[in-house]
Coordinates of C-alpha atoms in Angstrom, one line a residue:
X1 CA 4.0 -15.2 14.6
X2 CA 8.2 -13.8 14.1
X3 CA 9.8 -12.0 17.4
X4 CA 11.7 -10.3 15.0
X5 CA 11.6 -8.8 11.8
X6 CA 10.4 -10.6 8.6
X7 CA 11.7 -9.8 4.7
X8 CA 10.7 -11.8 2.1
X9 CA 12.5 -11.0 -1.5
X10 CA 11.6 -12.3 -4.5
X11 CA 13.2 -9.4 -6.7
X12 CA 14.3 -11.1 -9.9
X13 CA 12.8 -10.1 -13.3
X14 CA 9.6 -12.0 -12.4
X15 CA 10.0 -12.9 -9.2
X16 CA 6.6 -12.8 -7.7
X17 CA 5.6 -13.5 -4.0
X18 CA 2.3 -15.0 -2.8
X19 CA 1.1 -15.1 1.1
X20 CA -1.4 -17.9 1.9
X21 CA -1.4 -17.8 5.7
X22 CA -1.2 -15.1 7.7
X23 CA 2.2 -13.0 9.1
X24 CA 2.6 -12.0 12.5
X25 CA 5.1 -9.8 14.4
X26 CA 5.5 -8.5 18.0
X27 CA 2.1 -10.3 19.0
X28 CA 4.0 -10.7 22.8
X29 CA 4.6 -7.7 24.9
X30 CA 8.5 -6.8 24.4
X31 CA 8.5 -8.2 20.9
X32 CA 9.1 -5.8 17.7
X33 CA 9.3 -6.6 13.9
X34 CA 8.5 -5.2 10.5
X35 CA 7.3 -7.1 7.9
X36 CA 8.9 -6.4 4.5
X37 CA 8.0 -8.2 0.9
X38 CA 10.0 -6.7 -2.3
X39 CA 8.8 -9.5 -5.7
X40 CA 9.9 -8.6 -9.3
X41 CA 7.4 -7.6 -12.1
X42 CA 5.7 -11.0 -10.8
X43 CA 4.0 -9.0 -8.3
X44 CA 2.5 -9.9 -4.5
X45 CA -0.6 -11.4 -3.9
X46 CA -1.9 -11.2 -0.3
X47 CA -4.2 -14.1 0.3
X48 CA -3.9 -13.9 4.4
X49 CA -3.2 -10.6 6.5
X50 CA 0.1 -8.8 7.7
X51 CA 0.0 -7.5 11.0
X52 CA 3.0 -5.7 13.0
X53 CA 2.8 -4.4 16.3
X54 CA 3.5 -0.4 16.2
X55 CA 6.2 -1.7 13.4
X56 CA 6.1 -0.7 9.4
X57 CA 4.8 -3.1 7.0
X58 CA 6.5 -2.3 3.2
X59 CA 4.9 -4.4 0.2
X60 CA 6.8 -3.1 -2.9
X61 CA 5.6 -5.1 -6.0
X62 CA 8.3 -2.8 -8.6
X63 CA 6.7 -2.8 -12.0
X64 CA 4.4 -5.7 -10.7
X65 CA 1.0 -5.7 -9.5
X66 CA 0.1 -5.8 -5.7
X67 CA -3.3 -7.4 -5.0
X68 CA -5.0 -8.0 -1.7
X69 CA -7.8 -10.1 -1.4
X70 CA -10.5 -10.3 0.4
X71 CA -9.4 -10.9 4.6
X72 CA -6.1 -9.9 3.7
X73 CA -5.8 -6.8 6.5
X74 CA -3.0 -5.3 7.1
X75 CA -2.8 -3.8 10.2
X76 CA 0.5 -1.9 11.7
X77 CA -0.3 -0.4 15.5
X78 CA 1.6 3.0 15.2
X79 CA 4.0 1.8 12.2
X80 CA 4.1 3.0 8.7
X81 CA 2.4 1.1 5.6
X82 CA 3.8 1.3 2.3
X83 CA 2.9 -0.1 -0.9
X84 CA 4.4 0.5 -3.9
X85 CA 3.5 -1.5 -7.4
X86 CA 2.7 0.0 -11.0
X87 CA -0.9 -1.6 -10.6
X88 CA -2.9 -2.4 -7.3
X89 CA -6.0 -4.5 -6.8
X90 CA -7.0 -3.8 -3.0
X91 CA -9.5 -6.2 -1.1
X92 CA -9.3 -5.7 2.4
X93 CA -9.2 -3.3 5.3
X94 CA -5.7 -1.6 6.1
X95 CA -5.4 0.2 9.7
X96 CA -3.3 2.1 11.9
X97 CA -2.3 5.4 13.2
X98 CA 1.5 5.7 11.3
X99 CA 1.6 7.4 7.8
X100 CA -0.1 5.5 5.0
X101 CA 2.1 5.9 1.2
X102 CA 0.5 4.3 -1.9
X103 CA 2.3 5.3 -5.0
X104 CA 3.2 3.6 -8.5
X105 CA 6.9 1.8 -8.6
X106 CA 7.5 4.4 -12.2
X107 CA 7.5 7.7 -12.0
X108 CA 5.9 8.3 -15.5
X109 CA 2.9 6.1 -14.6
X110 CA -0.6 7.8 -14.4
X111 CA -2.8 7.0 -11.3
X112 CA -6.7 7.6 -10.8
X113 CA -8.1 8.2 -7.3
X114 CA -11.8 7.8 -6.8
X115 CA -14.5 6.1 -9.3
X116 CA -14.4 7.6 -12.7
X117 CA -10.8 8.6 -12.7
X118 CA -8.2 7.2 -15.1
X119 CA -5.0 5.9 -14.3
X120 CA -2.9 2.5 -14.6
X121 CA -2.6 3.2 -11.1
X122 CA -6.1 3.3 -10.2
X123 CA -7.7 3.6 -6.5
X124 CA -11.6 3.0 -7.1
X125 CA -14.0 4.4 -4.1
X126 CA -14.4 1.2 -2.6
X127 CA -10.7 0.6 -2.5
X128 CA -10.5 3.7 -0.6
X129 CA -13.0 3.1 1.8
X130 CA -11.0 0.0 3.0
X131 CA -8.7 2.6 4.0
X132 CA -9.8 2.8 8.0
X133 CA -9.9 6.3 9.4
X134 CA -7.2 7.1 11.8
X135 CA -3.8 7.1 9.7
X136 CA -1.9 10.5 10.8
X137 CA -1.4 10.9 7.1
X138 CA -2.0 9.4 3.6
X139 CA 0.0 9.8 0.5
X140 CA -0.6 9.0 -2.6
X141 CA 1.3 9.4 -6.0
X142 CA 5.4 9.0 -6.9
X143 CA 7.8 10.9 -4.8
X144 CA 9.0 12.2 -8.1
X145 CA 5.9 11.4 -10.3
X146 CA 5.7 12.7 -14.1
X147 CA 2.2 11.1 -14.6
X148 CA -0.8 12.2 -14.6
X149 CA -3.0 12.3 -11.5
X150 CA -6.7 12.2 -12.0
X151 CA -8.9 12.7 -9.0
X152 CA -12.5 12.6 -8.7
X153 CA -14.9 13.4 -5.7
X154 CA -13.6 12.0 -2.5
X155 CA -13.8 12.5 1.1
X156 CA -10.5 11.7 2.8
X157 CA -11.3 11.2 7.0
X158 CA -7.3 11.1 7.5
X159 CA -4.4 14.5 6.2
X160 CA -3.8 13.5 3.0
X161 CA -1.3 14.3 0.5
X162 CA -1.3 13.8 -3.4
X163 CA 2.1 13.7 -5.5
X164 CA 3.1 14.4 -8.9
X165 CA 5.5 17.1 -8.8
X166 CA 8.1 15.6 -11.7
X167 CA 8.4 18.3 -14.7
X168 CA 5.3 16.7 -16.7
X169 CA 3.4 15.6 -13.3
X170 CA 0.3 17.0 -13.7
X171 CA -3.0 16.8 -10.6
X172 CA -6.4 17.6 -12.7

């Protein structure tokens, strides 16, 4: 457990960042801290949970691939979660009441939302679910995404909002 925040960078060309025990801010009244992890194309692999106490958690894998396994929550109180990665594998639950933002490190790449849709970026229905209601939104997709989008049937408990507005972004 960190009073303060945490940043971990392993940003070269294959830099790659792996959590085996568990990270812990503000877990004592008064205390604050985000918890930040930026890797290269060698991605992040979450073996062991994050959790922050009303403080963001931002996981940005770049052209890597993030992948949380099984118990690794990530839980944030009223702060933000943000993961960004080209590919993401997700294993565990992720709560809180901040804003939620999945979306692919590229602009160009494609990303599937729900079982049965396409994408390199690709959210099945069981990734989803682990995806606790309460988030006071969700986002999904590149800020300036020129992929394709493919969603399928899904019920979202949380607002949601999903992204490809780039001149060949296209939601089908």
């Amino acid at each position: 457990t960190f009073t303060d925040p945490v940043t971990i960078r392993a940003p070269g060309v294959a830099g790659a960042i792996t959590v085996n025990g568990a990270l812990a801010t503000g877990s004592v009244a008064g205390e604050t801290g985000s918890i930040s992890l930026t890797s290269g194309s060698g991605g992040i692999t979450l073996n062991a949970g994050l959790t922050t106490t009303n403080q963001a958690i931002t996981l940005n894998a770049g052209t890597g691939t993030l992948t949380q396994n099984a118990g690794a929550t990530l839980s944030s109180g009223s702060g933000a979660i943000s993961l960004t990665a080209d590919t993401i594998a997700l294993g565990a639950t992720m709560s809180g009441t901040g804003t939620l933002t999945l979306t692919p490190a590229t602009a160009a790449q494609t990303v599937g939302i729900a079982d049965g849709a396409v994408g390199a970026f690709n959210l099945t229905t069981a990734e989803l679910d682990l995806l606790q209601n309460g988030f006071s939104s969700r986002t999904l997709g590149h800020a300036a995404g020129t992929g394709a989008v493919d969603v399928r049937a899904y019920t979202f408990t949380d607002p949601v909002t999903i992204r490809a507005p780039g001149v060949a972004g296209a939601i089908t």
